[in-house]
Amino acid sequence: MPDGMRELVDTLNKHAYSYYVLDAPTVADGEYDALYDELVALERRTGVVLPDSPTLRVGGGTLKGFKKYVHKSRLYSLDKCKTKGELARFAEKIRAQYPEAAFTVEYKLDGLSINLFYEGGTLKTAATRGNGIIGEDVTAQIRTIKSLPLKINYNGACEIVGEVIMRKSALRDYNLKNPLDPLKNERNAAAGAVRNLDPRVTASRRLDVMAYGFENLDGGAELKTQEDIVGFLKNNGFLVAEYYKKTDNIEYLLECVDEIERERADLDYLIDGAVIKIDELAIRDELGYTEKFPRFAVAYKFEALEVTTVLKEVKWQVSRTGKLNPLAVLEPVELGGVTVSRATLSNVSEIKRKAIKINSRVFVRRSNDVIPEITGVAEDFADSVEVTPPLVCPSCGAPVEADAVFIYCSNRENCRDVIVSRLRHYASRDAMNIEGLSQKTLEIFYDKLGVVTPCDLYKLTARDLTDLEGFRDKKAENIAAAIKASLDADLADFIYALGIENVGKKAAKDLAARFRGLDALKAADESDISALGDFGGVTARCVCDFFKDGKNLKIIDGLLSLGLKLREPKGEAQRGGAFLGKTVVLTGTLDGFKRVRAKELIEENGGETADSVSARVNLVVAGGDAGSKLDKAKKLGIEIIDEAAFKKMIEDANG
Ligand code: AMP
Ligand code: ZN
């Protein structure tokens, strides 16, 4: 072996492992590239390439076809359950037979299953599942995946089973770079890349392999439980999904499934359920398999979060800022337990980028947001037509203005829909919370009573309203009373209600907490505002501009003279700062708090919560059985406290 080659390969692989598996880079990109170039030169000069050389990952020439591969141990599908009751019955049945059995809970990764044969510490073959007995040899493709170790510590013969996935962020990046031919869905993109005869295509997709299974082929490794397997996989450099729990409590098992379902939309990769396995391998051996499934594991399937349906029409909705937002009208379809007939399309450039056409079949995905989004086109038809953005505002007929991404009504000050949307925002639950002022009602107020600004609302009498068609006495009285009641408002809610660009609920709260009154806020300059934790320069400018605009000031003064009274935030200025400016992650089980309550407490005490550990996290609260998030926090050197310390921080801060 040429001098220095082994060291060079080891160094590069170590850095790649830190970067792709641990998500904690140990070297600058430029340094890595320099070492890599050095290795390429050395390999070229000597003609020697080690079996775990990172240069093998670029993908050589195109293959003629896939060879068949006979799996050394058969791959099975998983039996499914759809309700918690079924899952509980599965666990109870096992328990009746094996009272001491423990269960593990993992994500059910939604990608392409892959079987990796290692021998003598090197990856020999990677194969798709196929029919479970025979799959396709995709070694050249899989080798390009950077998070997969080509070399492992363990020397025995074994098969490692895992899932090839494409991260949502990788798909987004890919689509930004390939706007003409975007990928639609992470699972299809991963499967398509692995089954592409040109390994360079696989390499360009930035896939990952997450491992979850291990089959001993020569009895070398003494693993007794799934927990051992997961430990083994980590020790040998494999990427393992973030979630892993082990429990002998069936009730807790069901809670884990709920927890996974809650985390689902926030993950950077697709999962379609949870996999529950018996931890002890000895019990697994006794239970064995049916024709298709293992008897010792089951998949709890979540409802689909992505379906396809036909896009019937695109409507352009005028927002309170004058932006025209495309809204997709869909052939109604079931998605995650609700019927969906509307979806967002973001903006004009997104529509172009995704080549979305009316009458095409499109992918619809629901994330945590209330309104689903269209992620791409599944199929075009003969009658598919391009979406053409309007040239005039659908509300007022004024010509539209366009920037690179959005289109706007050029008549913002006088456009009916802009005015009504602003009022609607003012009255909304999170703002002034005036019941009864729906979009429809506000349209009538505008059309019939000339209500344009919030001041006009407060000048309305119950009499004005009863004169309107469809407003019976009671309804008119209720609305009039609700409007009047809103004159007593929280400062934060009012700031939010003003609809200042870029100022959401949280920013409004921060502004109220810092300035504690309208006068101080009006007098603040950009640097005062951008000094607040989360405020960027742009938001600070929006706030200052808003309070410099005479029209806005006139409305505010008008409201004050109509009797608006603003309550200052409760407590001392900046009080309850136990977690002020901190981003906190909760992991493991807390005995004394419900998860939601713990989150609330952090927020009430000035902090923010996040679902996953990253460099921007300041504090991790680790309950019992904390897993990968805790490991990651340790690696990143983030402060970690236990439940008792968490409780004490809150008590101290709140006397
Ligand atoms: P299905 O293909 O729907 O029958 O589900 C079985 C498949 O789930 C397996 O072949 C694996 O590819 C996949 N899978 C995803 N995550 C896991 C996991 N944590 N453990 C076992 N199988 C998993
Ligand atoms: Zn308009």
XYZ file of C-alpha atoms and ligand atoms in Angstrom:
679
model
C 0.000 0.000 0.000
C 1.417 3.426 -0.902
C 2.864 5.428 1.971
C 0.376 7.536 3.848
C -2.642 6.275 1.904
C -4.210 4.404 4.830
C -3.867 7.465 7.103
C -5.281 9.762 4.480
C -8.309 7.535 3.879
C -8.882 7.121 7.628
C -8.684 10.855 8.238
C -11.114 11.625 5.443
C -13.536 8.942 6.596
C -13.397 10.204 10.150
C -14.250 13.735 9.053
C -17.032 12.451 6.810
C -18.441 10.418 9.693
C -18.492 13.486 11.958
C -20.165 15.482 9.253
C -22.703 13.059 7.801
C -23.522 10.821 10.738
C -22.880 12.895 13.832
C -23.891 16.168 12.210
C -20.976 17.791 14.021
C -18.269 18.787 11.511
C -14.656 18.469 12.634
C -12.965 20.196 9.709
C -13.576 23.125 7.381
C -14.895 22.248 3.918
C -11.758 23.651 2.280
C -9.449 21.521 4.410
C -11.439 18.415 3.619
C -11.294 19.191 -0.080
C -7.513 19.658 0.039
C -7.023 16.264 1.716
C -9.410 14.683 -0.732
C -7.505 16.105 -3.715
C -4.303 14.779 -2.204
C -5.815 11.301 -2.044
C -7.084 11.501 -5.616
C -3.589 12.416 -6.798
C -2.008 9.608 -4.798
C -4.479 7.065 -6.160
C -3.916 8.236 -9.684
C -0.147 8.092 -9.302
C -0.074 4.616 -7.776
C -3.146 2.996 -9.258
C -4.130 1.756 -5.797
C -7.588 2.435 -4.404
C -8.502 1.133 -0.938
C -11.925 -0.511 -0.587
C -13.111 2.222 1.762
C -11.653 5.127 -0.167
C -14.017 8.117 -0.280
C -13.163 8.497 -3.969
C -15.274 5.411 -4.610
C -18.311 7.430 -3.628
C -18.474 9.609 -6.730
C -19.952 6.750 -8.749
C -18.172 5.285 -11.754
C -19.652 4.547 -15.182
C -23.212 3.626 -16.019
C -24.202 -0.001 -15.446
C -25.841 -2.122 -18.139
C -28.357 -3.582 -15.743
C -28.789 -4.760 -12.178
C -27.502 -8.134 -11.108
C -29.698 -10.268 -8.880
C -28.638 -10.763 -5.302
C -29.811 -13.625 -3.104
C -30.220 -12.326 0.435
C -28.265 -14.383 2.922
C -31.069 -14.011 5.406
C -34.550 -13.374 4.154
C -36.077 -9.897 4.447
C -39.616 -9.638 5.702
C -42.363 -7.123 5.516
C -44.074 -5.998 8.734
C -47.543 -6.764 9.956
C -49.532 -3.567 10.438
C -51.895 -2.202 12.989
C -53.918 0.935 12.549
C -55.366 1.534 15.982
C -53.911 1.718 19.455
C -56.274 -1.058 20.474
C -54.701 -3.406 17.939
C -51.248 -2.434 19.113
C -52.189 -3.007 22.748
C -53.577 -6.432 21.842
C -50.358 -7.323 20.037
C -48.302 -6.379 23.098
C -50.649 -8.083 25.545
C -50.602 -11.299 23.570
C -46.811 -11.354 23.687
C -46.961 -10.535 27.389
C -49.281 -13.455 28.084
C -46.612 -15.723 26.692
C -43.519 -13.826 27.833
C -44.344 -11.802 30.940
C -40.809 -10.372 31.056
C -40.674 -9.179 27.431
C -39.669 -5.578 26.736
C -40.558 -3.623 23.623
C -38.639 -1.131 21.544
C -40.202 1.690 19.607
C -38.562 3.153 16.506
C -39.572 5.339 13.616
C -40.917 3.531 10.626
C -38.740 5.191 8.054
C -40.435 5.769 4.741
C -37.815 5.108 2.112
C -36.392 2.120 0.323
C -35.234 -0.848 2.391
C -31.680 -1.910 1.813
C -29.668 -4.941 2.829
C -25.937 -4.395 3.348
C -23.580 -7.342 3.401
C -20.289 -6.740 5.224
C -17.431 -9.167 5.525
C -13.948 -8.628 6.867
C -14.994 -5.138 7.875
C -15.848 -3.926 4.349
C -19.070 -3.392 2.500
C -19.344 -6.167 -0.053
C -22.846 -5.853 -1.432
C -25.876 -3.638 -1.071
C -29.182 -4.968 -2.360
C -32.802 -3.890 -2.522
C -35.418 -5.999 -0.792
C -37.026 -7.305 -3.977
C -39.312 -10.156 -2.988
C -37.425 -10.641 0.261
C -35.479 -13.610 -1.063
C -33.896 -12.106 -4.152
C -33.204 -8.421 -4.624
C -31.163 -6.264 -6.964
C -27.498 -5.555 -6.466
C -27.178 -1.790 -6.112
C -23.729 -1.695 -4.513
C -22.317 0.876 -6.928
C -25.221 3.196 -6.193
C -25.274 2.733 -2.436
C -21.532 3.226 -2.166
C -22.043 6.869 -3.136
C -24.032 7.576 0.027
C -21.778 9.510 2.330
C -23.385 8.613 5.639
C -22.883 4.907 4.961
C -19.617 3.419 6.290
C -17.721 1.481 3.618
C -15.605 0.013 6.374
C -16.730 -1.025 9.855
C -14.941 -2.171 13.006
C -16.732 -5.494 13.119
C -14.991 -8.168 11.109
C -17.527 -10.971 10.996
C -19.938 -11.686 8.171
C -23.222 -9.904 8.695
C -26.107 -8.233 6.989
C -27.161 -4.797 8.141
C -30.666 -3.745 7.246
C -31.718 -0.161 6.897
C -33.618 2.357 4.880
C -32.350 4.645 2.146
C -33.909 8.051 2.574
C -33.645 11.511 1.109
C -33.973 14.282 3.665
C -36.631 16.922 3.093
C -33.896 19.573 3.257
C -31.844 17.700 0.642
C -34.859 17.594 -1.664
C -35.464 21.308 -1.176
C -31.822 22.118 -1.966
C -31.873 19.829 -4.957
C -34.987 21.506 -6.321
C -33.517 24.964 -5.882
C -30.560 23.888 -7.989
C -32.659 21.988 -10.529
C -35.703 24.189 -11.001
C -36.545 22.720 -14.396
C -36.786 19.164 -13.222
C -37.800 19.214 -9.578
C -38.198 16.089 -7.457
C -41.662 15.625 -6.036
C -41.361 13.363 -3.093
C -38.481 12.172 -0.911
C -39.371 8.507 -0.979
C -39.730 8.341 -4.749
C -36.585 10.427 -5.161
C -34.582 8.050 -2.961
C -35.931 4.922 -4.615
C -35.436 6.376 -8.082
C -31.864 7.372 -7.298
C -30.938 3.931 -5.980
C -32.512 2.202 -8.940
C -30.781 4.461 -11.446
C -28.179 2.667 -13.517
C -25.874 5.661 -13.340
C -24.362 5.857 -9.834
C -23.474 9.513 -10.446
C -27.188 10.280 -10.347
C -27.402 8.520 -6.985
C -24.480 10.566 -5.719
C -26.111 13.840 -6.791
C -29.234 13.192 -4.697
C -27.456 13.368 -1.331
C -29.196 10.349 0.155
C -28.701 8.854 3.592
C -28.900 5.336 4.938
C -30.396 4.841 8.373
C -29.777 1.405 9.848
C -32.045 -0.544 12.215
C -31.402 -4.254 11.757
C -28.578 -6.728 12.066
C -28.324 -10.361 10.998
C -25.451 -12.385 12.285
C -24.136 -14.709 9.575
C -21.302 -16.405 11.415
C -22.284 -16.081 15.062
C -19.484 -13.616 15.678
C -21.280 -10.794 17.419
C -22.951 -11.520 20.719
C -25.975 -9.324 20.559
C -28.901 -10.187 22.777
C -31.384 -7.383 22.289
C -32.523 -4.721 19.862
C -30.837 -2.304 22.210
C -27.561 -4.154 21.607
C -28.190 -3.964 17.880
C -28.743 -0.222 17.955
C -25.587 0.208 20.058
C -23.670 -2.018 17.665
C -24.857 -0.024 14.653
C -23.813 3.254 16.251
C -20.430 1.893 17.269
C -19.805 0.763 13.752
C -20.465 4.173 12.301
C -23.997 3.815 10.990
C -26.513 6.583 11.023
C -29.423 5.581 13.249
C -32.781 7.390 13.429
C -33.114 9.896 16.270
C -35.884 8.048 18.029
C -35.386 4.920 20.054
C -37.273 3.907 23.193
C -37.392 0.725 25.176
C -40.094 -0.050 27.687
C -41.875 -2.891 29.432
C -44.934 -0.750 30.067
C -47.658 -1.151 27.462
C -49.338 2.107 28.366
C -46.085 3.965 27.838
C -45.587 2.105 24.582
C -48.832 3.613 23.309
C -47.714 7.048 24.469
C -44.487 6.667 22.511
C -46.514 6.092 19.374
C -48.399 9.333 20.024
C -45.164 11.137 20.669
C -43.767 9.966 17.335
C -46.919 11.032 15.546
C -46.570 14.504 17.056
C -42.919 14.771 16.025
C -43.606 13.451 12.576
C -44.210 16.637 10.614
C -41.195 18.374 12.134
C -38.695 15.698 11.147
C -36.348 16.270 8.253
C -37.287 12.910 6.743
C -40.452 10.977 6.041
C -41.777 8.401 8.441
C -45.064 6.618 7.982
C -45.456 5.035 11.373
C -43.707 3.456 14.315
C -42.140 0.007 14.476
C -42.588 -1.916 17.708
C -40.277 -4.870 18.255
C -39.666 -7.302 21.056
C -36.332 -6.330 22.490
C -34.982 -9.803 23.342
C -33.559 -11.675 20.368
C -34.033 -15.029 22.099
C -37.792 -14.449 22.229
C -37.739 -13.383 18.604
C -36.135 -16.662 17.631
C -38.799 -18.596 19.458
C -41.643 -16.666 17.862
C -40.235 -16.801 14.370
C -42.045 -15.728 11.208
C -45.239 -16.235 9.286
C -44.990 -16.513 5.525
C -44.649 -12.741 5.219
C -44.050 -11.185 8.622
C -42.021 -11.616 11.762
C -44.241 -12.474 14.737
C -42.127 -10.372 17.066
C -42.626 -6.974 15.496
C -45.427 -4.840 14.180
C -45.736 -1.528 12.382
C -48.169 1.053 13.667
C -49.133 2.930 10.525
C -50.024 6.594 10.602
C -52.491 8.022 8.194
C -50.996 9.281 4.980
C -49.832 12.878 5.112
C -49.458 12.994 1.377
C -51.967 12.033 -1.265
C -52.620 12.927 -4.880
C -55.686 14.648 -6.268
C -56.717 16.841 -9.192
C -56.114 20.588 -9.125
C -59.332 22.149 -10.390
C -58.681 25.850 -10.177
C -56.360 28.487 -8.745
C -57.925 31.450 -6.976
C -55.996 34.594 -6.154
C -56.680 35.879 -2.685
C -55.853 39.423 -1.755
C -54.065 39.591 1.577
C -53.944 42.493 3.998
C -50.573 43.541 2.597
C -51.958 43.581 -0.941
C -50.173 40.409 -1.940
C -52.171 38.125 -4.234
C -51.855 34.625 -2.799
C -52.604 31.668 -5.025
C -55.020 29.221 -3.456
C -55.511 25.820 -5.018
C -59.012 24.421 -5.328
C -58.793 20.636 -5.247
C -60.950 17.660 -5.973
C -61.805 16.837 -2.325
C -59.580 14.111 -0.895
C -59.013 12.405 2.487
C -55.730 13.406 4.047
C -54.693 12.529 7.583
C -58.292 12.080 8.695
C -59.805 15.229 7.200
C -61.258 16.096 3.830
C -59.076 18.560 2.004
C -60.318 20.739 -0.836
C -57.981 23.746 -0.588
C -54.205 24.033 -0.516
C -51.605 26.770 -0.648
C -49.330 27.271 -3.594
C -47.019 29.868 -1.984
C -46.331 32.146 -4.924
C -45.965 32.544 -8.662
C -42.378 31.406 -8.866
C -43.182 28.250 -6.887
C -45.956 27.433 -9.340
C -43.523 27.835 -12.228
C -40.774 25.903 -10.510
C -43.025 22.968 -9.748
C -44.680 23.205 -13.187
C -48.095 23.025 -11.588
C -50.994 22.907 -14.039
C -54.726 23.073 -13.683
C -56.404 19.682 -14.325
C -53.211 17.849 -13.417
C -52.947 15.345 -10.608
C -50.853 16.889 -7.857
C -49.219 15.754 -4.616
C -50.817 17.336 -1.559
C -48.991 17.241 1.751
C -50.039 18.211 5.214
C -47.383 19.339 7.620
C -48.130 20.895 10.969
C -49.742 23.842 9.299
C -53.456 23.980 9.155
C -53.559 24.417 5.422
C -52.038 21.724 3.203
C -49.569 22.497 0.455
C -49.029 21.229 -3.056
C -45.583 19.746 -3.397
C -45.506 18.816 -7.063
C -47.195 17.276 -10.062
C -47.867 13.556 -10.122
C -49.338 13.412 -13.603
C -50.273 15.785 -16.415
C -53.207 15.119 -18.732
C -54.233 16.233 -22.219
C -56.425 18.983 -20.787
C -53.798 20.242 -18.306
C -53.268 23.968 -18.656
C -50.720 26.323 -17.248
C -51.620 28.545 -14.320
C -51.683 32.137 -15.500
C -51.340 34.808 -12.846
C -53.903 37.611 -13.200
C -52.910 40.948 -14.705
C -55.377 42.886 -12.590
C -56.422 42.577 -8.951
C -59.446 40.264 -8.726
C -60.915 42.514 -6.067
C -60.527 46.066 -7.367
C -59.380 45.619 -10.949
C -56.221 47.686 -10.490
C -53.174 46.461 -12.408
C -50.911 44.083 -10.496
C -47.315 44.808 -9.594
C -44.804 42.002 -9.550
C -41.445 41.330 -8.000
C -39.401 38.199 -8.547
C -41.625 36.063 -6.381
C -44.964 37.694 -5.641
C -47.626 39.790 -7.312
C -49.440 42.621 -5.573
C -52.477 44.810 -6.021
C -51.177 48.263 -6.988
C -54.096 49.917 -5.248
C -53.434 48.799 -1.681
C -54.896 51.821 0.073
C -58.274 51.597 -1.603
C -58.643 47.946 -2.517
C -61.720 46.449 -0.912
C -60.181 43.052 -0.180
C -57.036 44.599 1.308
C -59.134 46.775 3.597
C -61.387 43.925 4.650
C -58.421 41.595 5.243
C -56.795 44.206 7.467
C -59.969 44.541 9.505
C -60.264 40.785 9.664
C -56.744 40.570 11.047
C -57.486 43.314 13.559
C -60.532 41.444 14.836
C -58.991 37.959 14.743
C -58.767 35.741 17.797
C -55.063 36.304 18.377
C -55.414 40.040 17.891
C -58.372 42.018 19.335
C -60.489 38.886 19.518
C -63.784 40.427 18.437
C -66.304 37.671 17.983
C -68.702 37.788 15.059
C -66.541 39.762 12.645
C -66.036 37.184 9.930
C -64.649 38.080 6.523
C -68.193 38.011 5.191
C -69.530 40.339 7.900
C -66.688 42.772 7.400
C -67.365 42.804 3.675
C -70.942 43.829 4.413
C -69.726 46.509 6.845
C -67.431 47.863 4.164
C -70.016 47.758 1.395
C -73.005 48.999 3.343
C -71.609 51.041 6.202
C -68.330 52.291 4.787
C -66.210 50.707 7.494
C -62.573 51.127 6.432
C -60.448 51.501 9.553
C -60.733 50.047 13.058
C -61.947 53.494 14.184
C -64.989 53.090 11.960
C -65.792 49.834 13.742
C -65.990 51.545 17.113
C -68.275 54.242 15.725
C -70.892 51.664 14.711
C -74.026 51.437 16.824
C -76.305 48.432 17.310
C -78.831 50.470 15.345
C -76.530 50.664 12.308
C -76.260 46.913 12.388
C -79.930 46.034 12.806
C -80.607 47.992 9.645
C -78.485 45.493 7.729
C -80.126 42.553 6.079
C -79.583 39.301 7.965
C -78.589 40.920 11.255
C -81.314 40.144 13.742
C -81.481 42.206 16.942
C -79.629 39.664 19.006
C -76.821 39.225 16.511
C -76.427 42.977 16.060
C -76.318 43.507 19.805
C -73.757 40.786 20.313
C -71.454 42.168 17.671
C -71.801 45.718 18.944
C -71.033 44.526 22.465
C -68.022 42.508 21.307
C -66.608 45.510 19.477
C -67.069 47.711 22.517
C -65.527 45.123 24.844
C -62.394 45.053 22.729
C -61.607 48.629 23.771
C -60.011 47.003 26.799
C -57.082 45.148 25.332
C -53.648 43.786 26.045
C -50.878 45.934 24.638
C -49.321 42.900 22.940
C -52.581 41.921 21.266
C -53.069 45.454 20.011
C -49.554 45.668 18.588
C -50.206 42.428 16.773
C -53.600 43.680 15.585
C -51.976 46.694 13.935
C -50.675 44.313 11.291
C -47.159 45.698 11.100
C -45.233 43.853 8.439
C -43.133 40.995 9.846
C -44.541 41.431 13.340
C -46.229 38.193 14.378
C -47.678 37.174 17.688
C -44.347 36.513 19.342
C -42.681 39.690 18.115
C -45.669 41.717 19.325
C -45.349 40.132 22.738
C -41.635 40.911 22.880
C -42.250 44.524 21.867
C -44.917 44.894 24.544
C -42.678 43.330 27.186
C -39.801 45.621 26.297
C -41.548 48.967 25.702
C -44.574 48.498 27.930
C -46.573 51.283 26.316
C -47.371 52.785 22.926
C -45.478 56.010 23.597
C -42.208 54.244 24.287
C -42.701 52.021 21.273
C -43.425 55.005 19.013
C -40.290 56.703 20.274
C -38.042 53.655 19.794
C -35.484 53.737 17.037
C -34.277 50.854 14.940
C -31.323 50.052 17.150
C -33.522 49.850 20.271
C -35.696 47.305 18.526
C -33.043 45.250 16.829
C -31.342 44.955 20.226
C -34.223 42.695 21.265
C -33.324 39.017 21.008
C -35.125 37.849 17.896
C -35.459 41.055 15.938
C -33.570 41.390 12.707
C -32.849 44.724 11.066
C -35.666 44.285 8.578
C -38.335 43.825 11.228
C -36.949 46.720 13.244
C -37.245 48.948 10.182
C -40.812 47.788 9.529
C -41.770 48.717 13.080
C -40.151 52.162 12.902
C -41.613 52.898 9.480
C -45.041 51.939 10.698
C -44.962 54.413 13.558
C -43.613 57.168 11.311
C -46.535 56.891 8.931
C -49.040 59.654 9.631
C -51.985 57.540 8.528
C -51.165 54.881 11.096
C -50.665 57.428 13.858
C -53.984 58.994 13.048
C -55.741 55.658 13.429
C -54.005 54.958 16.731
C -54.877 58.393 18.088
C -58.418 57.927 16.861
C -58.713 54.629 18.696
C -57.369 56.133 21.896
C -59.864 58.967 21.743
C -62.626 56.428 21.126
C -61.719 54.911 24.476
C -59.097 52.269 23.720
C -57.333 51.258 26.943
C -54.225 49.140 26.717
C -53.121 46.889 29.519
C -49.420 46.644 30.110
C -47.906 43.184 30.271
C -48.270 41.644 33.709
C -45.388 41.546 36.177
C -42.043 43.298 36.202
C -40.356 44.354 33.028
C -38.587 41.371 31.491
C -39.737 39.283 34.395
C -39.685 35.534 34.465
C -36.475 35.404 32.550
C -35.476 31.935 33.754
C -35.218 30.904 30.108
C -35.007 34.356 28.579
C -33.476 34.261 25.135
C -32.843 30.545 25.431
C -33.866 27.810 23.045
C -34.687 24.714 25.036
C -35.175 21.098 23.984
C -37.127 18.626 26.102
C -36.191 14.990 25.834
C -37.003 11.800 27.687
C -39.929 11.426 30.041
C -40.725 13.957 32.724
C -42.534 12.620 35.749
C -43.897 15.856 37.156
C -44.947 17.669 33.991
C -46.934 16.926 30.926
C -44.831 17.657 27.847
C -47.144 20.472 26.707
C -47.097 22.075 30.131
C -43.310 21.979 30.314
C -43.197 23.734 26.941
C -45.628 26.369 28.142
C -43.574 26.984 31.254
C -40.464 27.546 29.189
C -42.305 29.999 26.989
C -43.953 31.767 29.906
C -40.507 32.212 31.332
C -39.083 33.885 28.286
C -37.701 30.875 26.431
C -38.413 29.120 23.197
C -38.648 25.387 22.601
C -37.301 23.338 19.742
C -37.923 19.732 18.781
C -34.452 18.740 17.797
C -30.976 19.428 19.094
C -28.782 21.657 16.975
C -26.074 24.213 17.548
C -28.641 26.961 18.140
C -30.059 25.158 21.178
C -28.860 26.508 24.547
C -30.307 24.074 27.031
C -31.535 20.491 27.098
C -33.878 19.235 29.786
C -33.302 15.494 29.988
C -35.954 13.361 31.634
C -35.836 9.608 32.171
C -34.832 7.330 29.278
C -33.490 10.226 27.241
C -31.883 8.954 24.056
C -30.259 10.339 20.986
C -31.126 13.973 21.640
C -29.205 13.769 24.886
C -26.226 12.160 23.154
C -26.213 14.857 20.559
C -26.424 17.600 23.178
C -23.409 16.118 24.938
C -21.481 16.015 21.713
C -22.283 19.634 20.972
C -21.398 20.660 24.530
C -24.877 22.058 25.226
C -25.888 22.621 28.851
C -27.985 19.711 30.134
C -30.171 19.709 33.231
C -32.434 17.082 34.774
C -36.071 17.434 35.744
C -35.303 18.507 39.326
C -33.060 21.353 38.152
C -35.693 22.378 35.606
C -38.331 22.521 38.325
C -36.063 24.571 40.552
C -35.308 27.095 37.799
C -39.011 27.723 37.346
C -39.670 27.958 41.069
C -36.787 30.358 41.626
C -37.875 32.589 38.786
C -41.433 32.776 39.982
C -40.815 33.120 43.692
P -43.849 -2.494 4.654
O -42.879 -2.358 3.515
O -44.857 -1.394 4.706
O -44.404 -3.873 4.775
O -43.027 -2.286 5.985
C -41.886 -3.025 6.242
C -40.696 -2.179 5.948
O -40.582 -1.118 6.875
C -39.416 -2.887 6.117
O -39.119 -3.657 4.994
C -38.449 -1.779 6.262
O -37.975 -1.386 5.010
C -39.277 -0.629 6.776
N -38.820 -0.065 8.039
C -38.728 1.271 8.272
N -38.286 1.524 9.501
C -38.075 0.342 10.101
C -37.601 -0.033 11.390
N -37.279 0.879 12.321
N -37.505 -1.345 11.651
C -37.853 -2.274 10.731
N -38.303 -1.975 9.490
C -38.422 -0.678 9.169
Zn -56.940 45.390 -5.348
